[in-house]
Tab-separated table of C-alpha atoms in Angstrom:
chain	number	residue	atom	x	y	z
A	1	UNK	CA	24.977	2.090	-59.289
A	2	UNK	CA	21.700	2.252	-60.448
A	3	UNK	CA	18.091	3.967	-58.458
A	4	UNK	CA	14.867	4.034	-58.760
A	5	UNK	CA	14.143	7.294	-59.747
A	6	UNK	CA	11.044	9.031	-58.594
A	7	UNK	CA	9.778	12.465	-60.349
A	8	UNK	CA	6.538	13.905	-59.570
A	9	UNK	CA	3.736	11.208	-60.414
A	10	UNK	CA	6.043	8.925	-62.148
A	11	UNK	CA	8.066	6.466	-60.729
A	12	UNK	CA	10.013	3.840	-62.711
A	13	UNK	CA	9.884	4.196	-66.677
A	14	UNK	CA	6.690	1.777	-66.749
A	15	UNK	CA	4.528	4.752	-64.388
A	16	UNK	CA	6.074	7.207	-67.184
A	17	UNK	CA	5.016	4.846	-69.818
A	18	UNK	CA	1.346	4.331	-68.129
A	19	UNK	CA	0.851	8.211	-67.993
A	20	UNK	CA	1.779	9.188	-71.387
A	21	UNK	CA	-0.709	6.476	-72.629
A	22	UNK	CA	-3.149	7.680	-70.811
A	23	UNK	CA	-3.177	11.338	-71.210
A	24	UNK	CA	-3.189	10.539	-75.128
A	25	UNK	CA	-6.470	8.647	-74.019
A	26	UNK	CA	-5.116	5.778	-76.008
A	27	UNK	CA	-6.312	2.086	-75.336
A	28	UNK	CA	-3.136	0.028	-74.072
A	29	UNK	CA	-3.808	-2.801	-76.648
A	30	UNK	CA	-4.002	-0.338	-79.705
A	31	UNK	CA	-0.510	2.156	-78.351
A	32	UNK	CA	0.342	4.980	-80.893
A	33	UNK	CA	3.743	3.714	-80.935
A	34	UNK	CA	5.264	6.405	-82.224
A	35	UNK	CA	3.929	9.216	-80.809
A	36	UNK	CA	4.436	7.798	-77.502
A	37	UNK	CA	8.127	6.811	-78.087
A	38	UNK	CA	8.867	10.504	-78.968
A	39	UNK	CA	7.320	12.029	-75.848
A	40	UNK	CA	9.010	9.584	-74.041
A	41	UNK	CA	12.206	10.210	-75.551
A	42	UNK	CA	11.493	13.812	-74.963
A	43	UNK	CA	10.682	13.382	-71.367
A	44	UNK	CA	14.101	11.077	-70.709
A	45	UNK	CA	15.802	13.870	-72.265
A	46	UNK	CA	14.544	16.166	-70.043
A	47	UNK	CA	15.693	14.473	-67.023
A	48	UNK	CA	19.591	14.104	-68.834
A	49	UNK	CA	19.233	18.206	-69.469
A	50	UNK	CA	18.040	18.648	-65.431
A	51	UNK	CA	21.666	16.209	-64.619
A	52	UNK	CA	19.747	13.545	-63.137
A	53	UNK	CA	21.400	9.950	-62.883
A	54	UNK	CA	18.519	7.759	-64.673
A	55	UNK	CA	18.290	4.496	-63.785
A	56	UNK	CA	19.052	2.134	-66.731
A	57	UNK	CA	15.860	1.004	-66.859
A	58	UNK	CA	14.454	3.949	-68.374
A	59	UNK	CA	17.139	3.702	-70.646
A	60	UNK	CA	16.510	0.269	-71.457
A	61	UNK	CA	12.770	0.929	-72.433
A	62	UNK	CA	13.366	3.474	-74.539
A	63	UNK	CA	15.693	1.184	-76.440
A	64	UNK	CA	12.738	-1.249	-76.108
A	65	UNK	CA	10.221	1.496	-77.899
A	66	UNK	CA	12.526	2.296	-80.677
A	67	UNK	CA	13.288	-1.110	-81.321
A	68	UNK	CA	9.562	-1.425	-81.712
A	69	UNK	CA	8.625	1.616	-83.525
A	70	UNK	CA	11.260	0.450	-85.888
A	71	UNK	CA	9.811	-2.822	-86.538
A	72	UNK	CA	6.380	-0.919	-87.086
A	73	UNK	CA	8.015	1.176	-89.893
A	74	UNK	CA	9.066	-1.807	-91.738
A	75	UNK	CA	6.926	-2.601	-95.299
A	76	UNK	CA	5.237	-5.863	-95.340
A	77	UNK	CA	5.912	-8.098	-98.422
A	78	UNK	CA	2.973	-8.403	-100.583
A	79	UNK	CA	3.397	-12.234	-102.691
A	80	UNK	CA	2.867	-12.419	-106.179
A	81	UNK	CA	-1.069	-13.353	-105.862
A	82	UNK	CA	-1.166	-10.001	-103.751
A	83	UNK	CA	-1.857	-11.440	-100.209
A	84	UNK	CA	0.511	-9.473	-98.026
A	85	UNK	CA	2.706	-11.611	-95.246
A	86	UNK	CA	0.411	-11.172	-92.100
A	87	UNK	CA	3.390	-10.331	-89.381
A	88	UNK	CA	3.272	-10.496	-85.354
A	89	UNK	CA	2.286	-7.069	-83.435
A	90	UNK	CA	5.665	-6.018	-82.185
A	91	UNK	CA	3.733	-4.216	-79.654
A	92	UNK	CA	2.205	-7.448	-78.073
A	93	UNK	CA	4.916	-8.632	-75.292
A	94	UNK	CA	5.321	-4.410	-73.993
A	95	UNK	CA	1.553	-4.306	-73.744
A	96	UNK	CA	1.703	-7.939	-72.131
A	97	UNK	CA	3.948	-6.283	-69.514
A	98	UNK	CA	2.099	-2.991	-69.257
A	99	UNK	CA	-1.380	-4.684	-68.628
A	100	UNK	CA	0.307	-6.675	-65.480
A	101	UNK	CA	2.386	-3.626	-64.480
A	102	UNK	CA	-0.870	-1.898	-64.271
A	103	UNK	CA	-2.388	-4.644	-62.426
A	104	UNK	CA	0.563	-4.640	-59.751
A	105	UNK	CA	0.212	-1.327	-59.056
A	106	UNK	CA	-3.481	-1.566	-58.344
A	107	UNK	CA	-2.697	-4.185	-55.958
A	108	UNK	CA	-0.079	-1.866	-53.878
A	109	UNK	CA	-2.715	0.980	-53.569
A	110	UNK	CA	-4.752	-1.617	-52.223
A	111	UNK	CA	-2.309	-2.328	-49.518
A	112	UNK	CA	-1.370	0.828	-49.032
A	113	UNK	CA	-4.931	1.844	-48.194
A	114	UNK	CA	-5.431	-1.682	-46.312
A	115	UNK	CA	-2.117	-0.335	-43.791
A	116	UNK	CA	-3.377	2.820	-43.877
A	117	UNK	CA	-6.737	1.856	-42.123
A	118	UNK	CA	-5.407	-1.157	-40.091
A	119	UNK	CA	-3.101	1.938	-38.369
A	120	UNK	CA	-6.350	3.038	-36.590
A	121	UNK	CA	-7.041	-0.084	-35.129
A	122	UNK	CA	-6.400	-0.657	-31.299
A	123	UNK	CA	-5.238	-4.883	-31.745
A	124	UNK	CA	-5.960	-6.265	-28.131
A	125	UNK	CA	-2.986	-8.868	-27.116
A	126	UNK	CA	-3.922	-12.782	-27.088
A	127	UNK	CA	-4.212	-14.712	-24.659
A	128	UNK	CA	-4.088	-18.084	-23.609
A	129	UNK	CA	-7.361	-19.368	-23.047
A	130	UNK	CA	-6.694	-23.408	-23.275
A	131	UNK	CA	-7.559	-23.084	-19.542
A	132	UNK	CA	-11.713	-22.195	-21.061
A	133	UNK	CA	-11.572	-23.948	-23.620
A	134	UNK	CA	-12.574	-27.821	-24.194
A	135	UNK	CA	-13.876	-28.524	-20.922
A	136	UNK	CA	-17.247	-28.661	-19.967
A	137	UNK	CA	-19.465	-26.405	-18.004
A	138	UNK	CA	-18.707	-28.354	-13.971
A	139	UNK	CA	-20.989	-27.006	-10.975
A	140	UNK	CA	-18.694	-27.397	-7.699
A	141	UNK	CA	-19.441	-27.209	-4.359
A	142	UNK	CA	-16.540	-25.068	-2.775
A	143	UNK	CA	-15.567	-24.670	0.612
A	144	UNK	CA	-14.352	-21.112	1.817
A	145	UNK	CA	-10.824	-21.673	1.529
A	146	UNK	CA	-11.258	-22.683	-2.098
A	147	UNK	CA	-13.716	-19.744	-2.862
A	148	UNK	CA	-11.240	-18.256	-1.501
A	149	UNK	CA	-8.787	-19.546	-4.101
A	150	UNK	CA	-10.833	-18.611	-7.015
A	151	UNK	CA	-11.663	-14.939	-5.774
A	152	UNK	CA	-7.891	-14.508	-5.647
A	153	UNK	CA	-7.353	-15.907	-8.884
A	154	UNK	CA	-10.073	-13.691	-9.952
A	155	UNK	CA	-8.663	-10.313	-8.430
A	156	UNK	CA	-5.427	-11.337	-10.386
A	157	UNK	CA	-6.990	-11.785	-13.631
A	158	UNK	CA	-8.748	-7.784	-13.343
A	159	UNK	CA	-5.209	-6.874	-12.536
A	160	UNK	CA	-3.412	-7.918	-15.411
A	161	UNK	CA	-6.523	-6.958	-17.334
A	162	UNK	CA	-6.003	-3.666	-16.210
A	163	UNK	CA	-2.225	-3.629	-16.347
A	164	UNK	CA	-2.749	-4.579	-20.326
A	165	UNK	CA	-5.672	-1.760	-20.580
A	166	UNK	CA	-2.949	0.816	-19.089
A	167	UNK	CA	0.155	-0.557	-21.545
A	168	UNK	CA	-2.393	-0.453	-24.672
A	169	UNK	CA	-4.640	2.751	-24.089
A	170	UNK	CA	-3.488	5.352	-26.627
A	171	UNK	CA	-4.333	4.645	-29.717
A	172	UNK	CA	-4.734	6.998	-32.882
A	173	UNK	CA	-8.067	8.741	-32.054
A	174	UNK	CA	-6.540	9.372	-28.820
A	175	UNK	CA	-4.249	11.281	-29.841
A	176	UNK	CA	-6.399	12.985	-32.546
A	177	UNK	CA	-8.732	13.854	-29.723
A	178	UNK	CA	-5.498	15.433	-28.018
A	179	UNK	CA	-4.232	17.305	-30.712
A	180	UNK	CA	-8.305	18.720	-31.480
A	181	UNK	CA	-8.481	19.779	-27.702
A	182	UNK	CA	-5.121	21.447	-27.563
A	183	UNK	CA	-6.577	23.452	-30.504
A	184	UNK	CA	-10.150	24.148	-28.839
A	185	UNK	CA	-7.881	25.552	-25.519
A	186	UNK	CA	-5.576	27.768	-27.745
A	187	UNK	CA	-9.214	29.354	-29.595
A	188	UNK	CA	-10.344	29.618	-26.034
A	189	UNK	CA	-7.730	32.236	-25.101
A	190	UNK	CA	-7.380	33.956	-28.884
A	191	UNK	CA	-8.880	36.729	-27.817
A	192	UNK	CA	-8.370	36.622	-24.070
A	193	UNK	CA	-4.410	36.778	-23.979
A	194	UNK	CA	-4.545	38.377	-20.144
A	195	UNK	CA	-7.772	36.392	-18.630
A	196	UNK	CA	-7.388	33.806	-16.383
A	197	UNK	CA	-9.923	30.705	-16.780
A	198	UNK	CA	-10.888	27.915	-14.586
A	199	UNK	CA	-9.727	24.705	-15.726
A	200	UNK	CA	-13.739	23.472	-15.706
A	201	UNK	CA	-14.709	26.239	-18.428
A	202	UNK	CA	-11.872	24.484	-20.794
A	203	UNK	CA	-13.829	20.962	-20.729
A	204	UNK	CA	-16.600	20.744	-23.426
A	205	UNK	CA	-18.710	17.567	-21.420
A	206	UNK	CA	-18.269	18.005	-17.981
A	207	UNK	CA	-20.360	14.493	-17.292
A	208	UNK	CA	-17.985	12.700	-19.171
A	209	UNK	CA	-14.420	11.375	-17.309
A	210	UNK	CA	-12.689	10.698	-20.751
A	211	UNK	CA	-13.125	14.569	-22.015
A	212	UNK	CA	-12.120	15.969	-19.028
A	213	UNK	CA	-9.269	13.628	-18.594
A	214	UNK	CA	-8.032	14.670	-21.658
A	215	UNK	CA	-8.664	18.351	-21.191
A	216	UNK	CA	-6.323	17.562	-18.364
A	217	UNK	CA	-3.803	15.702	-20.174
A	218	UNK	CA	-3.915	18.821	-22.725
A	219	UNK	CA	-3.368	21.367	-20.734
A	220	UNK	CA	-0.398	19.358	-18.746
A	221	UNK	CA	1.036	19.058	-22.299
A	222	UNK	CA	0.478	22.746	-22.910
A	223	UNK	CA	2.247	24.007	-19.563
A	224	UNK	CA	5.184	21.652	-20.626
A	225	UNK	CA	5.767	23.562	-23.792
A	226	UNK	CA	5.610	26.605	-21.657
A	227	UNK	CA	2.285	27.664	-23.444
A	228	UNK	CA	0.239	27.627	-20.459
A	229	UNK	CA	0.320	28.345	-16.922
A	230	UNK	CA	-1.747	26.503	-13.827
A	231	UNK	CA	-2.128	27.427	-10.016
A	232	UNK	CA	-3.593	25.486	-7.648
A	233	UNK	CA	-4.017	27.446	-4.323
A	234	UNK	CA	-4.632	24.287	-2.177
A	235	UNK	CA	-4.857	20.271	-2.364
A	236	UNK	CA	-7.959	19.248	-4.436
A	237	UNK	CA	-9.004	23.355	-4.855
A	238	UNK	CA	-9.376	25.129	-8.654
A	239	UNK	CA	-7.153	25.224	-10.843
A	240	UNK	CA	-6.578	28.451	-12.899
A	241	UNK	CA	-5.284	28.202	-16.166
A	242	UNK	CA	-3.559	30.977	-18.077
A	243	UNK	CA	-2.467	31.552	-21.319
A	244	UNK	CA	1.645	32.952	-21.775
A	245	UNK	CA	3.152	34.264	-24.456
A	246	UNK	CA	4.805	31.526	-25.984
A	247	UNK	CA	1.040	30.182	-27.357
A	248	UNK	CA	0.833	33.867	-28.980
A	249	UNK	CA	4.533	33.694	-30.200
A	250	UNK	CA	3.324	30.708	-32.273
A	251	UNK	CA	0.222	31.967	-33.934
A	252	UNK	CA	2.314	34.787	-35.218
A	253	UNK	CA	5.064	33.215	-36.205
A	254	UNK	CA	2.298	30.820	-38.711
A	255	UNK	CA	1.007	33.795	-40.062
């Protein structure tokens, strides 16, 4: 059974192939066929010597290079009135497939990348909106049972607004934001190992709800990995935060 085999930069004989043209700084419509067949011999027999299964492939393009390095070798007949038999570049159909190999590969960086970014986007759920849509703008005059009817209606709507804000709310820079203020708390006690600190002196913006909700969230997530401790002396009183030794345990272990 045959793999793909992957080795450092190079993956498939073609990515091999690529490289070594490259690195001779070599233009792929003019390849130096026979210096690059030896170092890719060389190479393939590198892998055999390190007991790696190849994949046929490379196997089968290294037939394809001597095959064409071969055909390169051979002397071109020369008629009697000395005009020599003008011959097809052997080396036309591999650089054919090289030049769209090359092309390919461009393309899957591309959508690498492309996934890559669209990961950090928060995608908000559709929704039917047929009931908004095609109608024109109508002015009613309601009685108070059906105001009534469309304040309900409207209460229901914020709900499940807020129902799909609740279900949809972390996102990547969320957690970034975590992880970076789980970090800020553990610099905070570096160098204060037995000092207790008020949960307020841990939040960078006071005035703003988000940082200290996730100042909270942090150090919630820091007490559950037994890295911090919290008392709370009565309902709605301070909260004194502490670091144990577990948080220490850590930094030396990473050192």
């Amino acid at each position: 059974m045959s793999y793909r085999v992957k080795l450092n930069v190079f993956e498939g004989p073609f990515d091999l192939l690529v490289y070594l043209i490259e690195h001779a700084e070599m233009s792929i419509y003019d390849i130096k066929v026979s210096e690059i067949t030896n170092q890719y011999i060389s190479y393939v027999e590198e892998l055999k010597s390190a007991d790696i299964n190849l994949s046929s492939e490379f196997m089968v393009l290294a037939a394809a290079l001597l095959e064409i390095k071969s055909k390169m070798l051979l002397p071109r007949t020369v008629s009697e009135d000395g005009v020599s038999d003008i011959m097809e570049d052997p080396r036309t159909e591999l650089v054919a497939k090289l030049v769209e190999y090359k092309r390919f590969k461009a393309i899957s960086e591309m959508l690498e990348m492309r996934g890559e970014e669209t990961a950090m986007c928060l995608e908000k759920p559709q929704e039917d909106l047929t009931e908004y849509t095609g109608e024109p703008d109508e002015y009613l005059s309601l009685d108070i049972d059906k105001f009534k009817a469309a304040f309900e209606a409207f209460l229901l709507r914020k709900k499940k607004l807020e129902e799909i804000r609740v279900h949809h709310k972390r996102s990547e820079k969320q957690r970034i934001t975590n992880e970076l203020r789980m970090e800020s708390i553990k610099d905070f006690f570096k160098e204060q190992m037995d000092k207790e600190a008020d949960f307020r002196e841990l939040i960078e913006d006071k005035s703003d709800m988000y940082d200290v909700a996730v100042t909270f969230s942090s150090v919630l997530e820091m007490m559950k990995e037994r890295k911090l401790d919290a008392k709370q002396k009565y309902l709605f009183g301070d909260i004194t935060v502490k670091a144990t030794e577990h948080l220490f345990e850590e930094k030396e272990d990473g050192k």
